Short mmCIF file of C-alpha atoms in Angstrom, two decimals:
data_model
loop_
_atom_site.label_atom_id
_atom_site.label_comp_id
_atom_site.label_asym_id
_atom_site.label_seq_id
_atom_site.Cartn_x
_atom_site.Cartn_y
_atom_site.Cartn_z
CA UNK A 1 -160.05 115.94 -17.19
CA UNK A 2 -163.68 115.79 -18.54
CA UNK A 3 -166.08 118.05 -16.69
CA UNK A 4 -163.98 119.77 -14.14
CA UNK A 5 -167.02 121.73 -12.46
CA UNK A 6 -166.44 125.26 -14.03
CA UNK A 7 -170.49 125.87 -14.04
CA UNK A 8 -170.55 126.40 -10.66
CA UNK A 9 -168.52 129.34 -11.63
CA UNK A 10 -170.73 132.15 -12.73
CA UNK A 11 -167.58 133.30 -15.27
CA UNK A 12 -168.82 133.10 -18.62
CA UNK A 13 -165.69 131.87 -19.80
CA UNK A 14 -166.02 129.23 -17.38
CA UNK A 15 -169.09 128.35 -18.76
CA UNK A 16 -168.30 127.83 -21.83
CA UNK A 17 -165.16 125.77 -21.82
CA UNK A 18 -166.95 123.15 -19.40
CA UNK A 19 -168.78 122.43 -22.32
CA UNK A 20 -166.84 123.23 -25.43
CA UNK A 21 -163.56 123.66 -24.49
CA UNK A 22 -161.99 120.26 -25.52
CA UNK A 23 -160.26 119.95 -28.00
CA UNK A 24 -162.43 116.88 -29.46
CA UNK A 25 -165.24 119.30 -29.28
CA UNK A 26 -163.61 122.59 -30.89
CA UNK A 27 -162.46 120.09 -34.00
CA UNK A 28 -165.81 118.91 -34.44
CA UNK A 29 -167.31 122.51 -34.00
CA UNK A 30 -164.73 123.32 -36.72
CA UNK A 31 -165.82 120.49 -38.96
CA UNK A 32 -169.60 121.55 -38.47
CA UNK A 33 -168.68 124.77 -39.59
CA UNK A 34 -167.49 123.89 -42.90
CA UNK A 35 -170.53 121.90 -43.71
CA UNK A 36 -169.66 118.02 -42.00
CA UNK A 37 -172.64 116.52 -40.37
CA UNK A 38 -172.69 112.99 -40.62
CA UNK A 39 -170.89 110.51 -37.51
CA UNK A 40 -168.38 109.52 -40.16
CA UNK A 41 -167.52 112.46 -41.97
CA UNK A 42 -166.30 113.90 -38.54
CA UNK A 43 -164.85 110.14 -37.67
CA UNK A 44 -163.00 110.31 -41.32
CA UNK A 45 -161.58 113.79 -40.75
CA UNK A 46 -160.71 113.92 -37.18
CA UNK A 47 -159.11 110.14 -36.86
CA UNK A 48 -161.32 110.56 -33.48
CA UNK A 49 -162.05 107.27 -31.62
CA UNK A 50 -166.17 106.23 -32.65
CA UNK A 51 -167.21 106.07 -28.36
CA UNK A 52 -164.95 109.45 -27.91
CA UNK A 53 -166.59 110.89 -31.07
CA UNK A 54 -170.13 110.16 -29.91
CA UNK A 55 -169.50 110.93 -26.62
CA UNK A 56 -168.48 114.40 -27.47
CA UNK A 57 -171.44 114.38 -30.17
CA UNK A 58 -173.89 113.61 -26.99
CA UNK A 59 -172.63 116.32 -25.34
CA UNK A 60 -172.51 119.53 -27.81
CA UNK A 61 -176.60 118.40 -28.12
CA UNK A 62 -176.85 118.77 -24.44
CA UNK A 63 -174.99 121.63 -25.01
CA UNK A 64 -177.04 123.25 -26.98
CA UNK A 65 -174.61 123.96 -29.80
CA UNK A 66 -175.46 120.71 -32.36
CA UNK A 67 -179.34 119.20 -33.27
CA UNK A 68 -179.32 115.58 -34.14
CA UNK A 69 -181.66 114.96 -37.22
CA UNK A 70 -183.02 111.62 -38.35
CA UNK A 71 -181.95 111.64 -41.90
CA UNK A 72 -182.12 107.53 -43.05
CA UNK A 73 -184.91 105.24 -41.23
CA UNK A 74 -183.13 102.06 -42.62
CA UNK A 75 -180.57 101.90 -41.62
CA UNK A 76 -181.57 104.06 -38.47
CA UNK A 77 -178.93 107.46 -39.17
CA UNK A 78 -178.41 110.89 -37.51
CA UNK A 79 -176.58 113.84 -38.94
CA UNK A 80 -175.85 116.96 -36.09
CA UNK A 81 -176.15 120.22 -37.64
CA UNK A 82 -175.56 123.57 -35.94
CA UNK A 83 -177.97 124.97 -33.87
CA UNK A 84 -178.61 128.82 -33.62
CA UNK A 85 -176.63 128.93 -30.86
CA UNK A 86 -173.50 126.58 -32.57
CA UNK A 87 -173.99 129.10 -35.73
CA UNK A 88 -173.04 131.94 -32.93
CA UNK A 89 -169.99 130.52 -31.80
CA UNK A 90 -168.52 130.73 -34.92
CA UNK A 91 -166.62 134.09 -34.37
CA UNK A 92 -164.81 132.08 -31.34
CA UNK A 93 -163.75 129.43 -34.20
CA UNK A 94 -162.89 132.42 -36.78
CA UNK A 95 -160.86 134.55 -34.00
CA UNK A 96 -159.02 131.24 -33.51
CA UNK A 97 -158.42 130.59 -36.57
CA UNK A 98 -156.90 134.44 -37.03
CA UNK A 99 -154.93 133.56 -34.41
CA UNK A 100 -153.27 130.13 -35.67
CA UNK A 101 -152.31 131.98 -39.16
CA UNK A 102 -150.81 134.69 -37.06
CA UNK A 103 -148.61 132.48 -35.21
CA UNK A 104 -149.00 128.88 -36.15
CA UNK A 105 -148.55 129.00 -39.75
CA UNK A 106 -144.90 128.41 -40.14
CA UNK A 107 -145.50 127.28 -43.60
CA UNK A 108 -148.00 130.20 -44.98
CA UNK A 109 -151.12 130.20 -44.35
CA UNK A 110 -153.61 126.68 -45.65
CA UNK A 111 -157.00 128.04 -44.65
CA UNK A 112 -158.34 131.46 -44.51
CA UNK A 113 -160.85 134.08 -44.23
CA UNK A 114 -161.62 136.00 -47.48
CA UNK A 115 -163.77 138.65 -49.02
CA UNK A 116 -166.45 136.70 -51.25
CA UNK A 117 -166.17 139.36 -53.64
CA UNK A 118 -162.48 140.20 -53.88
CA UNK A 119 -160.50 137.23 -52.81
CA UNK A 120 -158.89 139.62 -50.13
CA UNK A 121 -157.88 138.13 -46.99
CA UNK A 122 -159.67 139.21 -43.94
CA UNK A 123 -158.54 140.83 -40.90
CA UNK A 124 -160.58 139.93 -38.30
CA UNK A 125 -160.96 141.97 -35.09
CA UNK A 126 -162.67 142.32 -32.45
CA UNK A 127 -164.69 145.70 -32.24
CA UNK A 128 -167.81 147.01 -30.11
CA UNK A 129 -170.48 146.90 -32.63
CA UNK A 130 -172.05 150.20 -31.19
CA UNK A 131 -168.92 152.32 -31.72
CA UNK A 132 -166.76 150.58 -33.68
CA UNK A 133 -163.53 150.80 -31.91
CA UNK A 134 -161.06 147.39 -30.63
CA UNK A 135 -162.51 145.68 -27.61
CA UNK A 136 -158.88 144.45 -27.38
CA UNK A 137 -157.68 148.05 -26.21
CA UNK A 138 -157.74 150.40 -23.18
CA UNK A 139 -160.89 152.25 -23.86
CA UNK A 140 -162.89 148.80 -22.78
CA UNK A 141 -162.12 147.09 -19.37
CA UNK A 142 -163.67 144.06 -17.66
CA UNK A 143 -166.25 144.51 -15.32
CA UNK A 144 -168.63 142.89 -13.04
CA UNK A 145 -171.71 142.75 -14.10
CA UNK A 146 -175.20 142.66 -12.05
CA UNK A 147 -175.15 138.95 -11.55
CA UNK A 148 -171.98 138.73 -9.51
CA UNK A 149 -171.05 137.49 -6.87
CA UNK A 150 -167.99 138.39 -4.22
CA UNK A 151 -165.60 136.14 -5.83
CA UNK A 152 -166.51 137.63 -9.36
CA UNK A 153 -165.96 141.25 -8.06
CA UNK A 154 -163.19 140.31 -6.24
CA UNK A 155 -161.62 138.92 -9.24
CA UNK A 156 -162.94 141.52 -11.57
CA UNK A 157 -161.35 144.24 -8.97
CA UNK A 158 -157.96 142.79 -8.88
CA UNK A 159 -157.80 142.79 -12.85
CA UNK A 160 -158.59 146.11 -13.26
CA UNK A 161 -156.18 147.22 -10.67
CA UNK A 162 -153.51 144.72 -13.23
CA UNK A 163 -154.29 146.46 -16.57
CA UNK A 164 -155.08 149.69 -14.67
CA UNK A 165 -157.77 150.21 -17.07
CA UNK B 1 -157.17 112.79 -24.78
CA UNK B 2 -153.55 114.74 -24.89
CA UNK B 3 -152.21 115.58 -27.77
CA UNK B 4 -154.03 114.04 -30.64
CA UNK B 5 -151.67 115.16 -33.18
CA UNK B 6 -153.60 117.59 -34.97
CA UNK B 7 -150.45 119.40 -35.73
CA UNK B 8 -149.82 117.35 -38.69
CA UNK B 9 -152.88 119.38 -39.97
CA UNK B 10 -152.24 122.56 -42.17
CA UNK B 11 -155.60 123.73 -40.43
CA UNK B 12 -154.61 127.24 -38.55
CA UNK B 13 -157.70 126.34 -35.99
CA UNK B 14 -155.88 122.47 -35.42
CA UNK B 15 -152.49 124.16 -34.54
CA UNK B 16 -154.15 126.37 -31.99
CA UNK B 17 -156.24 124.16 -30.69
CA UNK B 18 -153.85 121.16 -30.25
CA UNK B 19 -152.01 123.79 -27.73
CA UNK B 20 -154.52 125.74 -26.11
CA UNK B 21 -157.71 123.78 -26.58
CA UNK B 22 -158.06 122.22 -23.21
CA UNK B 23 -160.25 123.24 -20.37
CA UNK B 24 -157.08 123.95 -18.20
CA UNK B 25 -155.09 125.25 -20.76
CA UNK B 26 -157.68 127.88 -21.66
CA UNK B 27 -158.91 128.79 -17.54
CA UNK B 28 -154.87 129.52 -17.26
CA UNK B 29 -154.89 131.57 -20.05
CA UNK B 30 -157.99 133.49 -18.48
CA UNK B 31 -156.97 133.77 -15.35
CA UNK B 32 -153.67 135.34 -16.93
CA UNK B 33 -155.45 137.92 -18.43
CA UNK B 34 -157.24 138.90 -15.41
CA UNK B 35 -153.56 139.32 -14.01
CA UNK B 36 -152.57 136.39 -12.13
CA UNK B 37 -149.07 134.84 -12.15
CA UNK B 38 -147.83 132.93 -9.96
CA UNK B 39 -148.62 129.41 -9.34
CA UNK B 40 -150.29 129.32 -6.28
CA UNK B 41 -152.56 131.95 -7.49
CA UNK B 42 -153.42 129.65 -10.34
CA UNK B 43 -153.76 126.55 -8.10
CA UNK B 44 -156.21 128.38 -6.02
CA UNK B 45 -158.11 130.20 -8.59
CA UNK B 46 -159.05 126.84 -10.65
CA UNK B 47 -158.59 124.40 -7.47
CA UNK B 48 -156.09 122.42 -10.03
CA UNK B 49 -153.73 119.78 -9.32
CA UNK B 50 -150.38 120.93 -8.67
CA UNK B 51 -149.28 118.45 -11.56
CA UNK B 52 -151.68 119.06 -14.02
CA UNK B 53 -151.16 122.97 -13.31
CA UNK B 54 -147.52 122.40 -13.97
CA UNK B 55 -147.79 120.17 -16.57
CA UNK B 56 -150.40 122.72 -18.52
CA UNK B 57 -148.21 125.52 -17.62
CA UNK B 58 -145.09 123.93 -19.07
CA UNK B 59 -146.73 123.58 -22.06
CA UNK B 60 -148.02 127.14 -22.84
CA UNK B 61 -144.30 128.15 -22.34
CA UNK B 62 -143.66 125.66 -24.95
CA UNK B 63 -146.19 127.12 -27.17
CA UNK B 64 -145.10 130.72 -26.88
CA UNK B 65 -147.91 132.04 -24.82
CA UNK B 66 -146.81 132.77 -21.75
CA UNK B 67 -143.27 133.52 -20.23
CA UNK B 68 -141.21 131.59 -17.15
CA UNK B 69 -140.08 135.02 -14.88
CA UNK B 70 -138.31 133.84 -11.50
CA UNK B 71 -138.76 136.29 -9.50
CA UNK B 72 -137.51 134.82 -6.00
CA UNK B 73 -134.30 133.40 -5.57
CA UNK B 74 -134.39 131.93 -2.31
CA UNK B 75 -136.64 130.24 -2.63
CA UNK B 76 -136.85 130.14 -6.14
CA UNK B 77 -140.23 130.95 -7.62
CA UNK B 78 -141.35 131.66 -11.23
CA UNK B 79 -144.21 133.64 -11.97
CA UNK B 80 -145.89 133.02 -15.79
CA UNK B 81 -146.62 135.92 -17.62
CA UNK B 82 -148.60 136.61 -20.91
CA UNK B 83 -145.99 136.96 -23.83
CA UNK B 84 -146.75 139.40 -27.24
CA UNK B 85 -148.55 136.11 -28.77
CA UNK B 86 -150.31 135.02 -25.34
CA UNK B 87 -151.64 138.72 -25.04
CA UNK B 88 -152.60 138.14 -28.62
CA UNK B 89 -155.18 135.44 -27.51
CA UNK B 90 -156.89 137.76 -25.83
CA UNK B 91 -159.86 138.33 -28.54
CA UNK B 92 -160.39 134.44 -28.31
CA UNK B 93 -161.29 134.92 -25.17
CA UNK B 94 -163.08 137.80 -25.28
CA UNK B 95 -165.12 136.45 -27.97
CA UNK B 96 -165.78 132.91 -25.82
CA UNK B 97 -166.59 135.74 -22.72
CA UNK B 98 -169.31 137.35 -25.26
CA UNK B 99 -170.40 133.71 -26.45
CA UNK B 100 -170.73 132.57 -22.58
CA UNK B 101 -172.50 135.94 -21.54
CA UNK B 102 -175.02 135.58 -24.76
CA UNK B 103 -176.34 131.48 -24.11
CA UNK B 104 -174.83 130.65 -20.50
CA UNK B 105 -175.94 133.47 -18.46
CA UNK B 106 -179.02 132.27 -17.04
CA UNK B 107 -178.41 134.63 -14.05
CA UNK B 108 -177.41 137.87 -15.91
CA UNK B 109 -174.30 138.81 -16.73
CA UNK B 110 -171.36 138.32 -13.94
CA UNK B 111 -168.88 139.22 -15.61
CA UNK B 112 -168.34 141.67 -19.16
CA UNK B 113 -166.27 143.58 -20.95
CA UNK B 114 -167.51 147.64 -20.39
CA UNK B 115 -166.66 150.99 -22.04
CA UNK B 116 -164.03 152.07 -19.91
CA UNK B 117 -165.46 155.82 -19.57
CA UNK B 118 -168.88 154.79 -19.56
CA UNK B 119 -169.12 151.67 -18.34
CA UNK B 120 -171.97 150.40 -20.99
CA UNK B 121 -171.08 146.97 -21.66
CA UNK B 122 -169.63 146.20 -24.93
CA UNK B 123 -171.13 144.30 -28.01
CA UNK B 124 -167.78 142.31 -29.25
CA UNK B 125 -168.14 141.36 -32.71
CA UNK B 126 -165.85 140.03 -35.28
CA UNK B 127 -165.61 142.28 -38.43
CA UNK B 128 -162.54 142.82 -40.76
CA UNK B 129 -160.63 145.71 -40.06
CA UNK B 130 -160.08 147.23 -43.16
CA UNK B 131 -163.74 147.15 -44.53
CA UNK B 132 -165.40 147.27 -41.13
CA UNK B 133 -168.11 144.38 -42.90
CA UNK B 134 -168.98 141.62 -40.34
CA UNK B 135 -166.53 138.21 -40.98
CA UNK B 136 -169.33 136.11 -39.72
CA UNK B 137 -171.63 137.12 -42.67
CA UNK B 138 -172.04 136.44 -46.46
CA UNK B 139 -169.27 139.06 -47.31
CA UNK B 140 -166.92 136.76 -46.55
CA UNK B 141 -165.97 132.63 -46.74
CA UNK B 142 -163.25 130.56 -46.10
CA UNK B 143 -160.83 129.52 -48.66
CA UNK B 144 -157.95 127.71 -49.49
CA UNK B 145 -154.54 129.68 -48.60
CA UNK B 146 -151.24 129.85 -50.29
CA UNK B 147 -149.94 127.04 -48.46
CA UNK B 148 -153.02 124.53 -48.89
CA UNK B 149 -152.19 120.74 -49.81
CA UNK B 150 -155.14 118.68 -51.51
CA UNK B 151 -156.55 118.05 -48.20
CA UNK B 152 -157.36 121.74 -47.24
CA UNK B 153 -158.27 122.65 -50.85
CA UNK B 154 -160.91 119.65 -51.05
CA UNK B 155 -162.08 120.53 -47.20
CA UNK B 156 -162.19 124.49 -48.25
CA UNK B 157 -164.68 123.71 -51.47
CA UNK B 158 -166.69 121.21 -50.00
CA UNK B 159 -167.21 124.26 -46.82
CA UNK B 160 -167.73 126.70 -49.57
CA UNK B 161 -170.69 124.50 -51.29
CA UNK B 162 -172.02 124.34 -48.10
CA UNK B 163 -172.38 127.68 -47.43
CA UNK B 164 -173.47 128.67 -51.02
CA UNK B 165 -170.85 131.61 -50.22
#
């Protein structure tokens, strides 16, 4: 199951489920988010095994998406905060999130999204941020893009000819 | 790995992500949006075990994303297509596309979502639809929702004093 080769894919997708796309990884991602950074205040919440938890620790700093800080001597401790480019993945955690509520959240929903200000629940969607409108609609399409290769165009071809965007 | 049991959690992003949140699980789910059905497409397209493929598609049937369809009878075939809610995963995915494109790239872009008349790629972001304001900014924080127990509430304030929101 772990590390099923998807980087030799050039889909970005691909890419970034071989590395974050467990769900160890998305919990702990979730956990960074709101503020846990110490090995067991993500053992504590997640009930997560300590070698699977520093396992998947290991790899979201190879990743790129955590930074392990030195923050006792004596006892020798790390904390893993959130790079820049964890910070950006954040949407990916809030879109999910939308998601659960809207289908997942039998009882109401627990968590959520609000304005600061108001209190109002959010409605987050996906929009260009040049013009505004829903990425998730027919005036966008997928496309390949100048890095492709055959399979990548081929693939890209055959969905547009399935949405007939 | 399977099944951790984060269902037991209130947290919207723990339903979704005990469901959905493995590599397989998610590659399915992209290589449904980009139109393909049937299982040996699937098999193919991820170069997946025929039992893990089954097993993975079994289970996003059981979640609600994606529908059985037989569509031979002799010999009978199913195909698996997207249902309303598996359709409505589609900004996860567009937002992990975005994420991918933005840190994993290191070629260029191979694949992207484009403006369907104009074909200038898209810059996804997450914003509330009825203000328009960025979610992934200081407008907005997470909170406790209607149906929170103690555990969300005290995981929902310590993530607020975190982010000073």
């Amino acid at each position: 199951m772990r590390n099923p080769g998807f980087d030799r894919s050039l889909c970005p997708v691909a890419r970034t489920v071989e590395r974050v796309g467990d769900p160890w990884s998305l919990m702990i991602l979730r956990d960074a988010m709101h503020g846990l950074s110490r090995f067991d205040q993500f053992r504590i919440s997640l009930g997560i095994a300590p070698n699977i938890l520093a396992d998947r620790l290991d790899r979201l700093v190879a990743a790129g998406l955590l930074e392990r800080r030195r923050y006792s001597q004596r006892p020798p401790r790390d904390e893993y905060v959130l790079t820049e480019m964890g910070r950006d993945f954040r949407p990916v955690l809030l879109a999910i999130m939308a998601f659960g509520n809207r289908h997942f959240a039998k009882e109401g929903m627990a968590s959520q999204l609000v304005d600061a200000a108001t209190g109002v629940p959010a409605e987050p969607v996906l929009v260009d941020a040049r013009t505004g409108r829903s990425v998730d609609g027919p005036g966008f399409r997928l496309a390949a893009g100048p890095a492709a290769d055959d399979q990548v165009r081929a693939r890209m071809a055959f969905a547009d000819g399935m949405t007939g965007a």
